[in-house]
Short mmCIF file of C-alpha atoms in Angstrom, two decimals:
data_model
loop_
_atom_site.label_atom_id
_atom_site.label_comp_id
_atom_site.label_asym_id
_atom_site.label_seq_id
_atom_site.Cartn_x
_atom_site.Cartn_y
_atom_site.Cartn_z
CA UNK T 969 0.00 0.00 0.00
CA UNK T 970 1.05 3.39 -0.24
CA UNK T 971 2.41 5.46 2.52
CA UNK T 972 -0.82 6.83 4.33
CA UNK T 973 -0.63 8.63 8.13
CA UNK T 974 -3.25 6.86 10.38
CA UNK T 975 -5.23 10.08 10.20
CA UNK T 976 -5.80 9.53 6.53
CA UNK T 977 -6.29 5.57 6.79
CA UNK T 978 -8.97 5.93 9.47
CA UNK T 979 -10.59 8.91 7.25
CA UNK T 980 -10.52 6.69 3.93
CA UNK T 981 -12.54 3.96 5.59
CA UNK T 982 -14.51 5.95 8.09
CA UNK T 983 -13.43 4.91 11.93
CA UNK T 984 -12.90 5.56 14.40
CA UNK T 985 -8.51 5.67 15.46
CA UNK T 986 -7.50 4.59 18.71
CA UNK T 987 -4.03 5.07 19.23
CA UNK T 988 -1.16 2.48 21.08
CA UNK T 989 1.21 4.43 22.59
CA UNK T 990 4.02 5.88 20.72
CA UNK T 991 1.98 6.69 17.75
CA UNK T 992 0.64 9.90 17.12
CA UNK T 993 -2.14 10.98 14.29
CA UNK T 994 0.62 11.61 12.22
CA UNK T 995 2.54 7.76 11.87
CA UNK T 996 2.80 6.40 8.40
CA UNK T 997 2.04 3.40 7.42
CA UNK T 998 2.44 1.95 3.90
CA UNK T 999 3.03 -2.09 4.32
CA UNK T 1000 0.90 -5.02 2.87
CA UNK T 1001 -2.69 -4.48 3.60
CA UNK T 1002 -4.14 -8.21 4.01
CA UNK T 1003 -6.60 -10.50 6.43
CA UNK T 1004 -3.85 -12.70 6.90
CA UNK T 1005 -1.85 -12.17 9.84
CA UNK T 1006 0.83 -14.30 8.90
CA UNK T 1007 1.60 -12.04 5.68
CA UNK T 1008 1.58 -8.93 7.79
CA UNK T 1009 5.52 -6.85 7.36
CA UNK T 1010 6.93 -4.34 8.67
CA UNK T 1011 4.22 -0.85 8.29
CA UNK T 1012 1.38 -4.02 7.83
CA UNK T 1013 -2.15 -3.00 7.95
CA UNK T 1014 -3.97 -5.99 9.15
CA UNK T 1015 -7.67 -6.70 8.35
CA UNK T 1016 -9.32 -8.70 11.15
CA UNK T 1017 -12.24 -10.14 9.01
CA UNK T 1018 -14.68 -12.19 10.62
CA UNK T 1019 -14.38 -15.42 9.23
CA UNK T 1020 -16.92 -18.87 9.20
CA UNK T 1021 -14.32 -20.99 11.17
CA UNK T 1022 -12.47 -18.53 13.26
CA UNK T 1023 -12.42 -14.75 13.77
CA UNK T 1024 -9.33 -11.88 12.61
CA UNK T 1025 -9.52 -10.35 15.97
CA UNK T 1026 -8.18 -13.98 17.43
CA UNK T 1027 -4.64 -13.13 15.55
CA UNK T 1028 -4.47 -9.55 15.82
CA UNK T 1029 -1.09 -9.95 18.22
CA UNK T 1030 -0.22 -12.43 15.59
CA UNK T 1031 -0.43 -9.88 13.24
CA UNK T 1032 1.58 -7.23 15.66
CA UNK T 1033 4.43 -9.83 16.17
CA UNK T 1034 5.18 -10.02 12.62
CA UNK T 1035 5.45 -6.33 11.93
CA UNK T 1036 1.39 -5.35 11.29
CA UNK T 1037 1.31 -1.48 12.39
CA UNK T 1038 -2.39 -0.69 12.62
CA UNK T 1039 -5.10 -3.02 12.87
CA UNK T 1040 -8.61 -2.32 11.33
CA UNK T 1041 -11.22 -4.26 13.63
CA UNK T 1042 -14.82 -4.14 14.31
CA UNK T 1043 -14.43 -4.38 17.85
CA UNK T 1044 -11.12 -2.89 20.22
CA UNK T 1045 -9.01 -5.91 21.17
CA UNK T 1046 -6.36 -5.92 23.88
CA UNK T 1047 -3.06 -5.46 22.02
CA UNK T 1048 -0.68 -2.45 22.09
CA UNK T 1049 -1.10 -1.71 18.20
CA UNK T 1050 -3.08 1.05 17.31
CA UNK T 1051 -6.76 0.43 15.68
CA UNK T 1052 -9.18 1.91 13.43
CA UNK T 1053 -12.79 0.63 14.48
CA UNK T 1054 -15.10 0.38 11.94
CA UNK T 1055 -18.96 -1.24 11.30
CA UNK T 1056 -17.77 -3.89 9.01
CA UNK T 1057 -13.99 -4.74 8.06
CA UNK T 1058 -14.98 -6.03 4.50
CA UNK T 1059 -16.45 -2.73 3.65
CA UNK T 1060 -13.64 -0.80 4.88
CA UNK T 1061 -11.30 -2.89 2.83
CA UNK T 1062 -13.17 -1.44 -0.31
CA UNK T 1063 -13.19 1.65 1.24
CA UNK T 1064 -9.45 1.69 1.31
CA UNK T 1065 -8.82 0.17 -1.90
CA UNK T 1066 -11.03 3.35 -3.42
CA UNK T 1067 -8.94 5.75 -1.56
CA UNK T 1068 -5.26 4.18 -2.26
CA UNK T 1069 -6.24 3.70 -6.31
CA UNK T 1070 -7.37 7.24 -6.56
CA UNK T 1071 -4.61 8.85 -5.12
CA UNK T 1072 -2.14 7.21 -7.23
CA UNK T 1073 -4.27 7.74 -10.34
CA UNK T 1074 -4.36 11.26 -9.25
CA UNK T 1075 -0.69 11.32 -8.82
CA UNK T 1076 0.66 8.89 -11.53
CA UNK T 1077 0.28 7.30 -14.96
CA UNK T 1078 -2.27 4.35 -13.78
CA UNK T 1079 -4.23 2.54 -15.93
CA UNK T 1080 -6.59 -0.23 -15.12
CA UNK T 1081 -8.32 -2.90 -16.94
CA UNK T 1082 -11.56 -5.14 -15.17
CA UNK T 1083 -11.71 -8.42 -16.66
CA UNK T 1084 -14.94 -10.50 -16.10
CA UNK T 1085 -16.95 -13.47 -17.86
CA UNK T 1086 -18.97 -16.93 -17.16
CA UNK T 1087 -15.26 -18.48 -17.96
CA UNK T 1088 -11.59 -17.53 -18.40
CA UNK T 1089 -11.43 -14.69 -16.02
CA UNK T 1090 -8.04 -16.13 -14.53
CA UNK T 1091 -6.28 -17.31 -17.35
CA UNK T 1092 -7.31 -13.85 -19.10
CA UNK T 1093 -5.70 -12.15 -16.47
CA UNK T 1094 -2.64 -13.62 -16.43
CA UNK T 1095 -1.72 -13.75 -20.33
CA UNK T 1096 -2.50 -9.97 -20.11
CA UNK T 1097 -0.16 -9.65 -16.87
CA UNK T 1098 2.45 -11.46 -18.94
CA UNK T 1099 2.15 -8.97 -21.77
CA UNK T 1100 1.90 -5.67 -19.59
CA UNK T 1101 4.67 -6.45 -17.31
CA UNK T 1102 6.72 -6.14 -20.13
CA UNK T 1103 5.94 -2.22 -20.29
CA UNK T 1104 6.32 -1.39 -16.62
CA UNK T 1105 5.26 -2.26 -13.36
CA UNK T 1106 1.89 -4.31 -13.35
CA UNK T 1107 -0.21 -5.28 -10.05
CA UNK T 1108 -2.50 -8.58 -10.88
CA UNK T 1109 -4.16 -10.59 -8.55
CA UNK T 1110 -2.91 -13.73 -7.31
CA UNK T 1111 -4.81 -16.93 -8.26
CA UNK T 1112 -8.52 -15.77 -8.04
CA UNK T 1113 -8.83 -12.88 -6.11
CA UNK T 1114 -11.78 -11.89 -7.40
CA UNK T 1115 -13.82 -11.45 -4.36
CA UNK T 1116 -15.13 -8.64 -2.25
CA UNK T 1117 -12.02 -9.46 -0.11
CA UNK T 1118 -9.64 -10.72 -2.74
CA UNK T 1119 -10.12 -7.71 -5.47
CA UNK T 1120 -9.66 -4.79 -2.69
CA UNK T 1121 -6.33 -6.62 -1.83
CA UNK T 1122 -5.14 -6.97 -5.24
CA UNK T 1123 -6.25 -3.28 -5.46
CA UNK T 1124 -4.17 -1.95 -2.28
CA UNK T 1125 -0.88 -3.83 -3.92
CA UNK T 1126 -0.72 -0.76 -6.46
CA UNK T 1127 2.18 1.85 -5.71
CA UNK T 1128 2.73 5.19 -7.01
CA UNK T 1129 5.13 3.92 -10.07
CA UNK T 1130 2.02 1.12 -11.12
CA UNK T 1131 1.48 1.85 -14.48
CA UNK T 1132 -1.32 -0.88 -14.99
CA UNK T 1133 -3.53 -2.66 -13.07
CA UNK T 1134 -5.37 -5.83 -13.63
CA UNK T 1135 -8.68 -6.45 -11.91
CA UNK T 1136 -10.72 -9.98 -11.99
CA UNK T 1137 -14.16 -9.64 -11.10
CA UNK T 1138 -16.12 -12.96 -9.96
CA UNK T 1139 -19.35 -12.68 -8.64
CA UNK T 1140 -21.02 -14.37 -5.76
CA UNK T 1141 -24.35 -12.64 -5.91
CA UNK T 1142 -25.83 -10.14 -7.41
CA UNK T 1143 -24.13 -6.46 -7.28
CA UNK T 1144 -20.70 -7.75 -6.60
CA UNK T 1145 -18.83 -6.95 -9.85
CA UNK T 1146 -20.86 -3.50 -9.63
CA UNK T 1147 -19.53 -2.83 -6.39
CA UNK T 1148 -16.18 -4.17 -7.32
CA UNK T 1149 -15.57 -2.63 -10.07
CA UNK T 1150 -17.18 0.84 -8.70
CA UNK T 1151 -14.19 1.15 -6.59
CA UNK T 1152 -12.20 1.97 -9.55
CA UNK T 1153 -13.92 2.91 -12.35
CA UNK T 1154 -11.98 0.73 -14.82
CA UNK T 1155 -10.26 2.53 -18.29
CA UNK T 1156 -10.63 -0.95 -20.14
CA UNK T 1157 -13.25 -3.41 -18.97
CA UNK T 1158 -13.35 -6.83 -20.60
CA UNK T 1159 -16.37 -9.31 -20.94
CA UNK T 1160 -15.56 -12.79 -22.21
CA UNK T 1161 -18.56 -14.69 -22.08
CA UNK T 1162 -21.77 -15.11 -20.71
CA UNK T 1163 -22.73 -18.78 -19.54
CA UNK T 1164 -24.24 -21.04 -17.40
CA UNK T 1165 -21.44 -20.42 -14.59
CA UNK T 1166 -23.07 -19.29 -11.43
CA UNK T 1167 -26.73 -18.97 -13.05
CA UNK T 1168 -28.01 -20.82 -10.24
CA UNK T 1169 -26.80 -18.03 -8.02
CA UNK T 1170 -28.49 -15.48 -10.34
CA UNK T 1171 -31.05 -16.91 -10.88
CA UNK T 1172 -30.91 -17.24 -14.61
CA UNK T 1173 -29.06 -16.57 -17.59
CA UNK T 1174 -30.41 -13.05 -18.11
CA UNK T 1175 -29.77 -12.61 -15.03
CA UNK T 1176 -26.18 -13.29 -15.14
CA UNK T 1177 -25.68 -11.13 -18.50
CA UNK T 1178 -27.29 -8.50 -16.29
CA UNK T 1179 -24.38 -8.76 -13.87
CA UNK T 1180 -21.50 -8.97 -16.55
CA UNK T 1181 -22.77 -5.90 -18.08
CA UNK T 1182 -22.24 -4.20 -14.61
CA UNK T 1183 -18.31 -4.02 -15.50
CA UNK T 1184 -19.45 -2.09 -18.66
CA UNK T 1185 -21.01 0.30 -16.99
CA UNK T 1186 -18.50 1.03 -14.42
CA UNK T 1187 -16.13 1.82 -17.38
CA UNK T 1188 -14.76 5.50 -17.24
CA UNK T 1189 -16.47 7.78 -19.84
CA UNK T 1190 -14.26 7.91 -22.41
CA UNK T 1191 -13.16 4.69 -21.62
CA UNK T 1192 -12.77 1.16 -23.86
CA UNK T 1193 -15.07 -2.14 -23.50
CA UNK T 1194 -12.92 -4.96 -24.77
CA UNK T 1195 -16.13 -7.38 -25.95
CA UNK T 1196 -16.39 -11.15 -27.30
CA UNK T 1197 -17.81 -10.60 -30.67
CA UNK T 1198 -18.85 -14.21 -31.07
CA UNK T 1199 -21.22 -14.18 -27.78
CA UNK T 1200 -24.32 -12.83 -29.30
CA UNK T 1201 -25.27 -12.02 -25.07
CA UNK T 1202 -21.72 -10.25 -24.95
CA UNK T 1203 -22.53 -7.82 -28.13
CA UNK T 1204 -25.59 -6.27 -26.41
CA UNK T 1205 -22.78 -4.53 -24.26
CA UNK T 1206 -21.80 -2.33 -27.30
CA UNK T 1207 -25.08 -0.41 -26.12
CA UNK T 1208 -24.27 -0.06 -22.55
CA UNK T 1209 -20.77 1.30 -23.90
CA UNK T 1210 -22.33 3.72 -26.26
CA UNK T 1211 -24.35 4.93 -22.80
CA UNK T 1212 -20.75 5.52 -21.26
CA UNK T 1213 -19.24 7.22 -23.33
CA UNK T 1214 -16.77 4.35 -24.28
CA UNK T 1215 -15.74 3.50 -27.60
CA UNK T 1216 -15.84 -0.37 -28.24
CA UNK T 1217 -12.69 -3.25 -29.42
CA UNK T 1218 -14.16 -6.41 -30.17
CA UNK T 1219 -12.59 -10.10 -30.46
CA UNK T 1220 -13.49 -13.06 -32.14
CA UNK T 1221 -13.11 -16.31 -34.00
CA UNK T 1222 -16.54 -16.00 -36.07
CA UNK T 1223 -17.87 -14.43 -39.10
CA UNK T 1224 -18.60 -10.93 -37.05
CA UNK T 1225 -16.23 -8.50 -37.52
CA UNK T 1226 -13.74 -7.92 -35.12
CA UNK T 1227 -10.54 -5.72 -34.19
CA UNK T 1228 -8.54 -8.75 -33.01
CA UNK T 1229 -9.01 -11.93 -34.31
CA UNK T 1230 -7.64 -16.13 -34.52
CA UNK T 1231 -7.76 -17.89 -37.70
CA UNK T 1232 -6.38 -21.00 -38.68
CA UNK T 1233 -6.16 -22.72 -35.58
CA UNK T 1234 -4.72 -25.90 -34.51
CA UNK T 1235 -5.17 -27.93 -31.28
CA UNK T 1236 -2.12 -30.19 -30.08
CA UNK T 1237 -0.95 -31.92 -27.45
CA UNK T 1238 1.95 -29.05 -27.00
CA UNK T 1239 -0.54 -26.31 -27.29
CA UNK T 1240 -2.48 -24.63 -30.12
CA UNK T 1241 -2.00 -22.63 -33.04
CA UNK T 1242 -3.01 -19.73 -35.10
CA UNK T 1243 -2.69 -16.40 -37.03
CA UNK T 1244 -3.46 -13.29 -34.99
CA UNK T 1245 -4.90 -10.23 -36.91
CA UNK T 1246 -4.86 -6.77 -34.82
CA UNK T 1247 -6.10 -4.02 -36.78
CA UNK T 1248 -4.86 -5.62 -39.61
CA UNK T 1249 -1.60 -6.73 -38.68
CA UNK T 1250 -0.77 -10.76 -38.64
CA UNK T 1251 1.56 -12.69 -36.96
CA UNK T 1252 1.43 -16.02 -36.16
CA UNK T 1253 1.13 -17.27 -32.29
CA UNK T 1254 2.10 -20.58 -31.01
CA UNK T 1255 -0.12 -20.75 -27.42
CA UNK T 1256 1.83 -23.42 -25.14
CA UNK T 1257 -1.35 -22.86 -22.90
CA UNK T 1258 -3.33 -26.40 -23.77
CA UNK T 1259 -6.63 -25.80 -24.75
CA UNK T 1260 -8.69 -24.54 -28.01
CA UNK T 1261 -10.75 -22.42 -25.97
CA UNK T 1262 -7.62 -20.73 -24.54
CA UNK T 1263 -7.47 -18.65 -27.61
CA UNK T 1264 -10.57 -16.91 -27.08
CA UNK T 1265 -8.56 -15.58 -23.88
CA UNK T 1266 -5.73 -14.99 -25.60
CA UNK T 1267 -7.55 -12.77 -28.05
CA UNK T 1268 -8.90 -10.89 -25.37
CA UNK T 1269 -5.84 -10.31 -23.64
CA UNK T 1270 -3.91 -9.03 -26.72
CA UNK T 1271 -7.24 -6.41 -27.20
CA UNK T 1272 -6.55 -5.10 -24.30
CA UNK T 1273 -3.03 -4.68 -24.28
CA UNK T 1274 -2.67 -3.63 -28.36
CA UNK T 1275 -5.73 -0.64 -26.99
CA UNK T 1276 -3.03 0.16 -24.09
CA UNK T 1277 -0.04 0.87 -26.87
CA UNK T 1278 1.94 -2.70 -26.76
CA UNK T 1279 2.50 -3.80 -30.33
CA UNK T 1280 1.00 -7.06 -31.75
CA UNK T 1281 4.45 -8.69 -31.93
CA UNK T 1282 5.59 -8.07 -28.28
CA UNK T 1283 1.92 -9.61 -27.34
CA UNK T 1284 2.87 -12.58 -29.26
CA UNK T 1285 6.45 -12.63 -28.32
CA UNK T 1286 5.62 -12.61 -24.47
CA UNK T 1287 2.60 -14.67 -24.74
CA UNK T 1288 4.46 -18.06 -26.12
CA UNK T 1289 6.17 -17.24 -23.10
CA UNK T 1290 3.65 -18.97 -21.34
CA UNK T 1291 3.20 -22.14 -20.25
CA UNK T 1292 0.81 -22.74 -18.13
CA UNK T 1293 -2.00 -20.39 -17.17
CA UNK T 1294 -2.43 -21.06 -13.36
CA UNK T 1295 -2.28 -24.83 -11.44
CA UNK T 1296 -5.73 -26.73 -11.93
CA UNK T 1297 -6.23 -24.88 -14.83
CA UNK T 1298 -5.33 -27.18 -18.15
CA UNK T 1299 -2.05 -28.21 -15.95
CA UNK T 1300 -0.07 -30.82 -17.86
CA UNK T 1301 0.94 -33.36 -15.02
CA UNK T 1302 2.59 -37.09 -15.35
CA UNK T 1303 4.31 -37.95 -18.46
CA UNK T 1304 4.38 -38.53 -22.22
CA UNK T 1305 3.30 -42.17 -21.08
CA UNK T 1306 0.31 -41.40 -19.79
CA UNK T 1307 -0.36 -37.42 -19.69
CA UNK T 1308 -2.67 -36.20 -16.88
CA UNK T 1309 -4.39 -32.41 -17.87
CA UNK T 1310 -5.75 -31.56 -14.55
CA UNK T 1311 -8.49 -28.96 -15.06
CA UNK T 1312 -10.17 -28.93 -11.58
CA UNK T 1313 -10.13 -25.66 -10.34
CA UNK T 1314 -13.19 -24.41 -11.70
CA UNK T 1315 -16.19 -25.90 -13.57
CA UNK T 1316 -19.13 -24.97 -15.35
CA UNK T 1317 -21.28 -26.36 -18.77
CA UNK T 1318 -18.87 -24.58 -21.03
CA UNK T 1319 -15.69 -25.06 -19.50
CA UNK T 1320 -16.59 -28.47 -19.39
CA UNK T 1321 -17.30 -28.92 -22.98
CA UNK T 1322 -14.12 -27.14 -23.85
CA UNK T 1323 -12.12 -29.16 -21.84
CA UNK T 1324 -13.59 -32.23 -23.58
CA UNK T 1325 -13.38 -30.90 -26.81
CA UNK T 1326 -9.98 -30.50 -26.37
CA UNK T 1327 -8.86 -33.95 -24.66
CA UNK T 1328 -10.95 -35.14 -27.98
CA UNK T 1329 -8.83 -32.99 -30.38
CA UNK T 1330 -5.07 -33.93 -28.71
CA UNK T 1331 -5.37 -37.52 -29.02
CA UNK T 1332 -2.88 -38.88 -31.57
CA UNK T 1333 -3.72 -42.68 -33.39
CA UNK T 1334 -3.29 -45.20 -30.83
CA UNK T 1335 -3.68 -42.70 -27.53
CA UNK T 1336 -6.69 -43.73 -25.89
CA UNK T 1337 -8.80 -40.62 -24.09
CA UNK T 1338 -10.05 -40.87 -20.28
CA UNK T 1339 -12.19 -38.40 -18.40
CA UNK T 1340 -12.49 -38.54 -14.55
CA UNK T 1341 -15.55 -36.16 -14.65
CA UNK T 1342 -17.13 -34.59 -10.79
CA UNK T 1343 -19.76 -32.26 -10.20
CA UNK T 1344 -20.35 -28.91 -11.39
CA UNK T 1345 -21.83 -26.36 -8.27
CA UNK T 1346 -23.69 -23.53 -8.40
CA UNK T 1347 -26.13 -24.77 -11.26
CA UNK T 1348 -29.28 -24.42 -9.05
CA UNK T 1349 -32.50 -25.59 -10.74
CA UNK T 1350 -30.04 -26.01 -14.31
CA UNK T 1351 -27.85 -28.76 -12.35
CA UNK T 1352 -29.61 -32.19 -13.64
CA UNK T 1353 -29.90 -31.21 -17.18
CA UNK T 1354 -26.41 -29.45 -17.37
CA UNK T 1355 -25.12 -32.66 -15.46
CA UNK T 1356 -26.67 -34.93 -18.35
CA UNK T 1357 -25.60 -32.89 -21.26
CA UNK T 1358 -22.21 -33.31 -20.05
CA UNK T 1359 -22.38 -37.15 -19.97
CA UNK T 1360 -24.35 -36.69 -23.59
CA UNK T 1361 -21.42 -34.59 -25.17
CA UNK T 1362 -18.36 -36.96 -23.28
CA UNK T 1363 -20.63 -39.99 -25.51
CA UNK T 1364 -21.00 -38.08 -28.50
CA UNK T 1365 -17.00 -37.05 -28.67
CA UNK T 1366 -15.89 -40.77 -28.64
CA UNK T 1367 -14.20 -40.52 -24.94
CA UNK T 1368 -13.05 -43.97 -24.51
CA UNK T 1369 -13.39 -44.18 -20.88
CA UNK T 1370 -15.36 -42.06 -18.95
CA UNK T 1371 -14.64 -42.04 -14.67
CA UNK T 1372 -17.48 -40.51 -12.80
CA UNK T 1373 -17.02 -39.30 -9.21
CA UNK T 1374 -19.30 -38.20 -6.56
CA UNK T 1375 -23.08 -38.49 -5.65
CA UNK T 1376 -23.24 -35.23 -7.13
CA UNK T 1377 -21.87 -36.15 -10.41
CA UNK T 1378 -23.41 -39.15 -10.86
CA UNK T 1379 -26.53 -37.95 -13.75
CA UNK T 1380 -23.16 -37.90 -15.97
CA UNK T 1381 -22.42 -41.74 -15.37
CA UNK T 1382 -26.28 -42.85 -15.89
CA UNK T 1383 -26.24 -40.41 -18.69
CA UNK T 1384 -23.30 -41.72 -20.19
CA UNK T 1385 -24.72 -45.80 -19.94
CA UNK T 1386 -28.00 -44.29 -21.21
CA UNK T 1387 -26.31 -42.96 -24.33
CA UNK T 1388 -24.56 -46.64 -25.05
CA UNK T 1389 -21.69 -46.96 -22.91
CA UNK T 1390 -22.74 -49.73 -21.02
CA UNK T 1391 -19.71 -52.22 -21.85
CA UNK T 1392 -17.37 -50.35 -19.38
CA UNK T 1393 -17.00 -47.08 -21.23
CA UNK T 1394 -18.11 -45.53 -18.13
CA UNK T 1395 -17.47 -46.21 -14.52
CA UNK T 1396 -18.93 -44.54 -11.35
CA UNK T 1397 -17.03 -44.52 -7.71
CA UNK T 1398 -18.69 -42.81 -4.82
CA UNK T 1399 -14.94 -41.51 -3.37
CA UNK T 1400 -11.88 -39.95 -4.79
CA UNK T 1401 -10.18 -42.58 -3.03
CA UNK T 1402 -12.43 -45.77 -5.23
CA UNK T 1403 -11.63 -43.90 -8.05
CA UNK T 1404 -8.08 -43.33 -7.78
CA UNK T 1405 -7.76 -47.34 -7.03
CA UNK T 1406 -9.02 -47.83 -10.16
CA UNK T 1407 -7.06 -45.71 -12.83
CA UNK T 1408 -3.74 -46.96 -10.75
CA UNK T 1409 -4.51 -50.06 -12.86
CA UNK T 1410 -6.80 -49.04 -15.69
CA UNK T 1411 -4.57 -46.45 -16.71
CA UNK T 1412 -2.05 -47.71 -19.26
CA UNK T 1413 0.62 -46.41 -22.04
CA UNK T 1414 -0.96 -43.86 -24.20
CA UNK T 1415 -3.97 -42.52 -22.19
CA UNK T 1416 -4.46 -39.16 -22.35
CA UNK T 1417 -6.48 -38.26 -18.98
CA UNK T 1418 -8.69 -35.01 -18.16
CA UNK T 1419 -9.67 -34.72 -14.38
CA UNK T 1420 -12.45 -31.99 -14.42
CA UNK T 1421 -15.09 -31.00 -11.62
CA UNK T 1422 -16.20 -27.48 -9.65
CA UNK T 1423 -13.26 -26.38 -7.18
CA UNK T 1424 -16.10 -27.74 -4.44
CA UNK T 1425 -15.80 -31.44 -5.55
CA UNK T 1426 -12.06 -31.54 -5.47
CA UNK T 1427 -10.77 -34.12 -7.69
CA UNK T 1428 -7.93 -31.51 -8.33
CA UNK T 1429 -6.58 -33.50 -5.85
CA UNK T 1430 -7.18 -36.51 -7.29
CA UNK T 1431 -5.19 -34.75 -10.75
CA UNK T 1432 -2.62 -34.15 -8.59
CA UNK T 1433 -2.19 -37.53 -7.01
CA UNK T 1434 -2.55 -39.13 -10.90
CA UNK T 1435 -0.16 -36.62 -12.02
CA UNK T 1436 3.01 -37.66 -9.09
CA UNK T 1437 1.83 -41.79 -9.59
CA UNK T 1438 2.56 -41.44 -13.28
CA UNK T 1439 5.21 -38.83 -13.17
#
């Protein structure tokens, strides 16, 4: 964070200071600003959050002993730091983060870009990380801080040299990514898709295009919305721009016309293919990120960062730079024996089909394809029928064997057998642990495996247990 007296910090987020003694009004802080009290520095501000399990204000001397100078708590606590008491820590956190951003966007050359979408949110932000850290010093947020705790943090890591800074903006419930990305008031917001992620939550999937849009209209006037040109839901946007004052870049694959697009692509097992066009300048990109769908991402990423002033070829040049988007996410593991892609961080319908598209497209003539397949949360009343389409499409693509785990999962199996795979195509196991017993010996020279489920069913840990036994 930067350096702020305690004055100003209890100001920005509207408490009330109590000083320890030796400070005065006048101290400056400027450390890490985080809920975690073993991250806390010297000049720390810690954040004692209420939690489900446990409660911040347990591990505020925690927090003191490893350098935290202020803590911001909803309650005084006995410990000789001083404290800045507030209604509710999680709002103050935003509060902060709106303070800390506009002061160095008063003071500096910052410029910010809000990413959000159904899928790809994470992966997105990190290709366009890659590409902007090669123009000066870029704050990003660490796996998927995307939250109403996790996006004010990221926010609070900017310093007055920042020159760009990369929001992700998930969305729990309704009004998140406006409140998110109110705080900031991005210059480039990016939509990537609208889906059936979260439309349980929403209830709908008008509802959820309702909440993408938010981003949109948070953009600054004069600003740029970075949209998917092939999501017909995503287009509507270009209105809400208009409304804003912000001109419009669009992406694509499709027949639609757009600024940045991929043609002639080309899955493989070492990553995929194509020719870039920006504004009518081609180069060709070899993406070492495995996945088809990954391009789409890639495409928005380079959008973004051609609108910020980094030429196509740098994009390209830092982007095959990459090899792997985040852990869980498309994650080569094992070996060329048997190759484990561990996708299990996140799942939803059309991550899901992606990810069996493309374990379908990698498989070379005498590879045999597996998928260990869990559930997929936060369908709500969409769950069953999402659940059987995926055991429908895993059929319909030829999957050779197809591992079901989980009570919650299970509509794919009894899809799957309903479909024809009856002779042993497709297997259900209740546990991670049945499951794992069996691909120890099913598994054999020339699989090609894809473990993919929701974060919430876990079987990234079964990925990563396949990955080390076939290493």
């Amino acid at each position: 964070m930067i350096d702020l007296t305690l004055t100003q910090l209890a100001r920005a987020v509207f408490g009330e200071l109590r000083l320890a003694a030796g400070d005065t009004p006048e101290t400056v802080v400027g450390g890490l600003v985080d809920t975690d009290s073993r991250l806390m520095g010297p000049g720390g501000v810690f954040v004692a959050k209420p939690g489900e399990t446990t409660d911040g204000h347990l591990f505020v001397d925690a927090a003191v002993a490893n350098g935290a100078a202020v803590a911001i708590v909803e309650r005084p606590v006995d410990a000789s730091v001083s404290q800045i008491v507030v209604p509710d820590v999680v709002a103050a956190l935003a509060d902060l983060a709106r303070e800390v951003v506009a002061r160095v966007r008063a003071d500096g050359d910052l410029r910010i870009v809000g990413i959000t979408g159904s899928n790809g949110k994470t992966t997105t932000k990190n290709l366009l990380a890659r590409i902007l850290e090669g123009e000066g010093e870029t704050v990003a947020p660490k796996a998927s801080f995307n939250n109403e705790v996790g996006a004010p943090l990221t926010m609070l890591r900017v310093t007055p040299t920042t020159q760009f800074l990369v929001s992700e903006f998930g969305a729990s419930g309704p009004g998140e990514i406006a409140r998110l990305a109110g705080l900031v008031g991005p210059d480039v917001g990016v939509v990537l898709m609208v889906g059936m992620a979260h439309a349980g939550g929403f209830g709908g999937i008008e509802s959820t295009l309702f909440e993408k849009s938010q981003l949109i209209r948070a953009v600054r006037p004069g600003g740029l919305a970075v949209l998917n040109a092939d999501d017909a839901r995503v287009a509507t946007m270009a209105a809400i721009a208009a409304e804003q004052d912000a001109s419009v870049r669009w992406f694509g694959r499709g027949p639609r016309a757009a600024d940045v697009r991929a043609d002639d692509v080309e899955v493989t097992a070492s990553g995929t293919r194509s020719i870039i066009t920006a504004d009518g300048v081609s180069a060709p990109l070899h993406l070492r990120v495995l996945g088809e769908h990954h391009v789409m991402n890639a495409l928005a990423a380079i959008a973004a960062a051609t609108a910020l002033g980094v030429p196509l070829q740098a994009c390209i040049d830092r982007l095959e730079q990459v090899e792997l988007a985040e852990r869980w996410r498309m994650q080569p593991l094992g070996s060329d024996r048997v190759r484990i892609i561990n996708d299990a961080y996140n799942a939803s319908p059309d991550s899901m089909s992606a990810a069996l598209r493309t374990l379908a497209q990698i498989v070379q003539p005498g590879e045999r394809t597996v998928a260990v397949l869990g559930a997929m949360s936060e369908l709500g009343e969409y769950s069953e029928e999402e659940h059987d389409r995926v055991g429908l499409l895993a059929v319909r693509l030829g999957i050779q064997r197809i591992v079901v785990v989980g009570p919650e999962a299970r509509r794919m199996f009894l899809e799957a057998i309903a479909q024809g795979s009856w002779d042993g195509e497709a297997v259900f196991f209740a546990t991670q642990d049945e499951a794992y017993e069996y691909l120890l010996t099913e598994l054999r020279d020339g699989d090609r495996v894809l473990v993919k489920s929701s974060n919430s069913a876990g079987l990234r840990h079964l990925g990563d247990r396949l990955g080390e036994s076939f290493s």
